[in-house]
């Protein structure tokens, strides 16, 4: 579909920038009211295609000409089409907890998600997990989460989605790892079933435009799909004899041969592959 712009004739639907950021701001305001008592300050929401991350928070990232500053919450649009909308909202709220902690708590050093952050996540209905599934660590440098059944987040999300909320514009070229993330996500089953479905399942028009959509839909339904656009092939396996080991405490990395038993001298914890 081609959109033709004529001077002076722009309707709201003809302005993708306005529509996209208005939707994200609406979601932010809704969760701020329902989960944070309207206590969070305003921030600047951006779209960033950072590799291997659904979103991030950056404190006081932006400055105005009159000397004011504001925080940034970035969302990765490459996941939008191939991830259930409830997962996209989880990413937004996950970063809102970082914003809350920056202003009202004590953030961990660097990228570390500490106990205070984990407790706040649980309080609003998101269980922090290093694996994104039950049983994962509650704290660490690289953290995911899953929705707690019957918790405040799911209630707030369901309320938002029953108010005709939607994301209108989607990145057409998700990478293979974005599709894999969407297929593996533990989407909560809300009464609004559209929340747990991939957007490409809901809209056939969107599916016809998104690379890899037919493959993703086929895997969700358990059917083999060989027609339509295919995702990029996975990266070649690392065939070197070096393995990266990381400390879950301080985040320092070392490289060595497979099978090493490495312990951090500062944190006194084993390194993880």
Protein backbone atom coordinates (compact mmCIF):
# COMPACT_ATOMS: atom_id res chain seq x y z
CA UNK A 1 0.00 0.00 0.00
CA UNK A 2 1.33 3.45 -0.95
CA UNK A 3 0.39 6.50 1.07
CA UNK A 4 0.27 9.74 -0.90
CA UNK A 5 0.71 12.96 1.05
CA UNK A 6 -0.86 16.17 -0.12
CA UNK A 7 -0.02 19.47 1.59
CA UNK A 8 -2.70 20.51 4.04
CA UNK A 9 -4.66 17.24 3.76
CA UNK A 10 -2.97 15.11 6.43
CA UNK A 11 -5.37 13.16 8.57
CA UNK A 12 -4.18 11.46 11.75
CA UNK A 13 -4.17 8.08 9.98
CA UNK A 14 -1.82 9.49 7.33
CA UNK A 15 0.88 10.32 9.89
CA UNK A 16 2.65 7.10 10.91
CA UNK A 17 5.03 8.93 13.25
CA UNK A 18 2.19 10.55 15.15
CA UNK A 19 0.18 7.32 15.31
CA UNK A 20 3.10 5.16 16.47
CA UNK A 21 4.34 7.42 19.24
CA UNK A 22 0.83 8.34 20.34
CA UNK A 23 0.10 4.63 20.86
CA UNK A 24 3.28 4.07 22.86
CA UNK A 25 2.61 7.18 24.96
CA UNK A 26 -0.93 5.98 25.62
CA UNK A 27 0.39 2.64 26.86
CA UNK A 28 2.98 4.37 29.06
CA UNK A 29 0.34 6.64 30.61
CA UNK A 30 -2.00 3.70 31.21
CA UNK A 31 0.57 1.57 33.01
CA UNK A 32 1.89 4.58 34.91
CA UNK A 33 -1.59 5.12 36.32
CA UNK A 34 -2.49 1.49 36.96
CA UNK A 35 0.85 0.13 38.21
CA UNK A 36 2.76 3.14 39.53
CA UNK A 37 0.01 5.40 40.87
CA UNK A 38 0.87 8.06 38.27
CA UNK A 39 4.14 8.53 40.12
CA UNK A 40 6.55 8.21 37.19
CA UNK A 41 7.81 11.33 35.46
CA UNK A 42 7.40 11.76 31.72
CA UNK A 43 10.12 10.32 29.50
CA UNK A 44 11.02 10.22 25.82
CA UNK A 45 10.02 6.94 24.15
CA UNK A 46 12.09 6.03 21.09
CA UNK A 47 12.33 3.18 18.59
CA UNK A 48 15.80 1.62 18.40
CA UNK A 49 16.91 -1.58 16.64
CA UNK A 50 19.49 -2.67 19.20
CA UNK A 51 20.74 -6.21 18.62
CA UNK A 52 19.45 -8.92 20.96
CA UNK A 53 17.38 -6.61 23.12
CA UNK A 54 13.68 -5.86 23.13
CA UNK A 55 14.17 -2.51 24.84
CA UNK A 56 16.30 -0.50 27.24
CA UNK A 57 16.22 2.41 29.71
CA UNK A 58 18.72 5.26 29.64
CA UNK A 59 18.55 7.80 32.49
CA UNK A 60 18.65 11.51 31.67
CA UNK A 61 19.63 10.74 28.08
CA UNK A 62 17.99 13.78 26.48
CA UNK A 63 18.43 17.51 27.10
CA UNK A 64 16.39 20.49 25.93
CA UNK A 65 17.59 23.92 24.83
CA UNK A 66 16.28 25.42 28.06
CA UNK A 67 18.41 23.08 30.19
CA UNK A 68 15.88 20.38 31.12
CA UNK A 69 16.65 16.67 30.90
CA UNK A 70 14.50 13.58 30.48
CA UNK A 71 14.95 9.82 30.50
CA UNK A 72 14.67 7.53 27.48
CA UNK A 73 12.82 4.26 27.11
CA UNK A 74 13.72 2.59 23.82
CA UNK A 75 11.61 -0.10 22.19
CA UNK A 76 12.88 -2.41 19.46
CA UNK A 77 10.27 -2.44 16.65
CA UNK A 78 11.87 -5.50 15.02
CA UNK A 79 10.01 -7.66 17.57
CA UNK A 80 6.58 -6.05 17.25
CA UNK A 81 5.13 -8.10 14.39
CA UNK A 82 6.40 -11.48 15.58
CA UNK A 83 5.81 -11.08 19.32
CA UNK A 84 2.43 -11.09 21.12
CA UNK A 85 1.34 -7.59 22.06
CA UNK A 86 1.29 -8.60 25.73
CA UNK A 87 5.04 -9.31 25.43
CA UNK A 88 5.64 -5.89 23.88
CA UNK A 89 3.78 -4.30 26.78
CA UNK A 90 5.90 -6.36 29.20
CA UNK A 91 9.02 -4.86 27.64
CA UNK A 92 7.64 -1.36 28.13
CA UNK A 93 6.73 -1.99 31.77
CA UNK A 94 10.07 -3.74 32.44
CA UNK A 95 11.83 -0.52 31.38
CA UNK A 96 9.36 1.58 33.37
CA UNK A 97 10.53 -0.28 36.49
CA UNK A 98 14.09 0.79 35.68
CA UNK A 99 12.85 4.37 35.38
CA UNK A 100 11.05 4.03 38.72
CA UNK A 101 14.18 2.70 40.39
CA UNK A 102 16.36 5.48 38.99
CA UNK A 103 14.10 8.16 40.48
CA UNK A 104 12.89 6.47 43.65
CA UNK A 105 15.30 3.64 44.48
CA UNK A 106 18.92 2.58 44.19
CA UNK A 107 19.83 0.98 40.83
CA UNK A 108 22.49 -1.71 40.66
CA UNK A 109 25.85 -0.96 39.10
CA UNK A 110 25.97 -0.96 35.32
CA UNK A 111 23.41 -3.34 33.83
CA UNK A 112 22.89 -5.31 37.02
CA UNK A 113 19.25 -5.93 37.97
CA UNK A 114 19.33 -6.00 41.77
CA UNK A 115 16.93 -7.22 44.45
CA UNK A 116 15.09 -3.92 44.75
CA UNK A 117 14.31 -3.99 41.02
CA UNK A 118 13.22 -7.64 41.24
CA UNK A 119 10.91 -6.91 44.20
CA UNK A 120 9.25 -4.04 42.33
CA UNK A 121 8.77 -6.22 39.27
CA UNK A 122 7.01 -8.85 41.37
CA UNK A 123 4.88 -6.22 43.09
CA UNK A 124 3.43 -5.07 39.76
CA UNK A 125 2.91 -8.60 38.46
CA UNK A 126 6.03 -9.47 36.47
CA UNK A 127 8.31 -12.24 37.69
CA UNK A 128 11.97 -11.52 36.89
CA UNK A 129 13.80 -14.51 35.45
CA UNK A 130 17.17 -14.87 33.79
CA UNK A 131 15.62 -17.41 31.41
CA UNK A 132 12.23 -15.75 30.97
CA UNK A 133 10.67 -18.89 32.45
CA UNK A 134 9.93 -20.22 35.96
CA UNK A 135 13.06 -21.23 37.84
CA UNK A 136 15.41 -18.59 36.43
CA UNK A 137 17.51 -16.31 38.63
CA UNK A 138 15.71 -13.18 39.94
CA UNK A 139 18.71 -10.88 39.61
CA UNK A 140 21.61 -10.51 37.21
CA UNK A 141 22.97 -8.53 34.27
CA UNK A 142 20.72 -9.96 31.57
CA UNK A 143 17.16 -10.36 32.80
CA UNK A 144 13.85 -11.27 31.22
CA UNK A 145 10.51 -11.79 32.92
CA UNK A 146 7.13 -13.48 32.63
CA UNK A 147 3.67 -12.32 33.66
CA UNK A 148 2.32 -13.56 36.99
CA UNK A 149 -1.10 -15.13 36.56
CA UNK A 150 -3.74 -13.00 38.27
CA UNK A 151 -1.23 -10.20 38.90
CA UNK A 152 -1.62 -6.43 38.46
CA UNK A 153 0.21 -6.31 35.13
CA UNK A 154 -2.09 -8.75 33.40
CA UNK A 155 -5.14 -6.97 34.78
CA UNK A 156 -3.83 -3.60 33.56
CA UNK A 157 -2.85 -5.08 30.20
CA UNK A 158 -6.24 -6.67 29.68
CA UNK A 159 -7.93 -3.38 30.56
CA UNK A 160 -5.81 -1.53 28.00
CA UNK A 161 -6.50 -4.05 25.25
CA UNK A 162 -10.26 -3.91 25.81
CA UNK A 163 -10.08 -0.18 25.06
CA UNK A 164 -9.36 -0.80 21.36
CA UNK A 165 -5.64 -0.25 21.91
CA UNK A 166 -3.36 -1.50 19.16
CA UNK A 167 0.04 -1.06 17.57
CA UNK A 168 -0.62 0.09 14.03
CA UNK A 169 2.77 0.01 12.30
CA UNK A 170 5.25 -2.88 12.17
CA UNK A 171 8.79 -3.52 10.99
CA UNK A 172 8.55 -5.72 7.88
CA UNK A 173 11.99 -7.30 8.20
CA UNK A 174 12.45 -9.08 11.54
CA UNK A 175 15.59 -11.20 11.77
CA UNK A 176 15.49 -14.93 12.38
CA UNK A 177 16.29 -14.45 16.07
CA UNK A 178 13.38 -12.01 16.43
CA UNK A 179 11.02 -14.65 15.03
CA UNK A 180 12.51 -17.30 17.30
CA UNK A 181 12.00 -15.03 20.30
CA UNK A 182 8.35 -14.53 19.41
CA UNK A 183 7.77 -18.25 19.00
CA UNK A 184 9.43 -19.03 22.33
CA UNK A 185 7.80 -16.25 24.36
CA UNK A 186 5.59 -17.33 27.23
CA UNK A 187 2.58 -15.23 26.27
CA UNK A 188 -0.08 -14.97 28.97
CA UNK A 189 -3.52 -16.24 27.97
CA UNK A 190 -5.78 -13.28 28.62
CA UNK A 191 -9.51 -13.34 28.01
CA UNK A 192 -8.70 -11.07 25.06
CA UNK A 193 -7.15 -13.86 22.98
CA UNK A 194 -5.59 -11.38 20.54
CA UNK A 195 -3.12 -10.41 23.28
CA UNK A 196 -1.51 -13.84 23.19
CA UNK A 197 -1.39 -14.13 19.39
CA UNK A 198 1.33 -12.86 17.09
CA UNK A 199 0.17 -9.75 15.18
CA UNK A 200 0.96 -11.59 11.94
CA UNK A 201 -1.62 -14.21 12.99
CA UNK A 202 -4.27 -11.58 13.53
CA UNK A 203 -3.82 -9.71 10.25
CA UNK A 204 -3.38 -11.58 6.99
CA UNK A 205 -2.51 -8.29 5.29
CA UNK A 206 0.33 -7.72 7.72
CA UNK A 207 1.48 -11.33 7.40
CA UNK A 208 1.77 -10.97 3.64
CA UNK A 209 4.13 -8.03 4.12
CA UNK A 210 6.42 -9.34 6.89
CA UNK A 211 9.41 -11.49 6.00
CA UNK A 212 9.29 -14.91 7.64
CA UNK A 213 5.64 -14.55 8.66
CA UNK A 214 4.47 -17.72 6.93
CA UNK A 215 7.19 -19.75 8.62
CA UNK A 216 6.34 -18.33 12.04
CA UNK A 217 2.61 -18.95 11.64
CA UNK A 218 3.27 -22.50 10.46
CA UNK A 219 5.41 -23.23 13.52
CA UNK A 220 2.81 -21.78 15.88
CA UNK A 221 0.10 -23.97 14.34
CA UNK A 222 2.36 -27.02 14.19
CA UNK A 223 2.21 -27.17 10.40
CA UNK A 224 5.11 -27.21 7.98
CA UNK A 225 5.16 -24.15 5.77
CA UNK A 226 7.35 -24.00 2.70
CA UNK A 227 5.79 -21.13 0.77
CA UNK A 228 6.20 -17.42 1.22
CA UNK A 229 9.19 -15.38 2.40
CA UNK A 230 11.68 -17.18 4.61
CA UNK A 231 13.78 -15.82 7.47
CA UNK A 232 17.51 -15.31 7.10
CA UNK A 233 19.59 -18.44 7.83
CA UNK A 234 20.99 -18.71 11.35
CA UNK A 235 24.55 -17.58 11.97
CA UNK A 236 27.21 -20.22 11.62
CA UNK A 237 28.16 -22.01 14.81
CA UNK A 238 31.28 -20.88 16.63
CA UNK A 239 33.87 -23.52 15.77
CA UNK A 240 36.75 -21.92 17.66
CA UNK A 241 38.21 -23.57 20.74
CA UNK A 242 37.52 -20.52 22.93
CA UNK A 243 34.44 -20.06 25.12
CA UNK A 244 33.23 -16.83 26.72
CA UNK A 245 32.71 -17.04 30.50
CA UNK A 246 30.81 -14.28 32.37
CA UNK A 247 30.47 -13.45 36.06
CA UNK A 248 26.79 -13.03 36.98
CA UNK A 249 27.83 -10.72 39.82
CA UNK A 250 30.07 -8.03 38.34
CA UNK A 251 29.66 -8.82 34.63
CA UNK A 252 33.37 -9.30 33.86
CA UNK A 253 34.11 -11.62 30.92
CA UNK A 254 36.99 -14.00 30.22
CA UNK A 255 37.67 -16.36 27.33
CA UNK A 256 39.20 -19.83 27.53
CA UNK A 257 38.93 -23.40 26.39
CA UNK A 258 35.64 -25.29 26.99
CA UNK A 259 35.15 -27.01 30.33
CA UNK A 260 37.07 -24.56 32.55
CA UNK A 261 35.94 -24.11 36.17
CA UNK A 262 36.40 -20.34 36.58
CA UNK A 263 35.52 -18.44 39.77
CA UNK A 264 35.39 -14.63 40.12
CA UNK A 265 37.90 -13.49 42.72
CA UNK A 266 35.80 -10.45 43.67
CA UNK A 267 32.31 -11.93 43.74
CA UNK A 268 33.30 -15.48 44.74
CA UNK A 269 30.81 -16.97 42.26
CA UNK A 270 31.43 -19.35 39.34
CA UNK A 271 31.55 -17.87 35.87
CA UNK A 272 28.76 -18.90 33.49
CA UNK A 273 29.19 -19.86 29.83
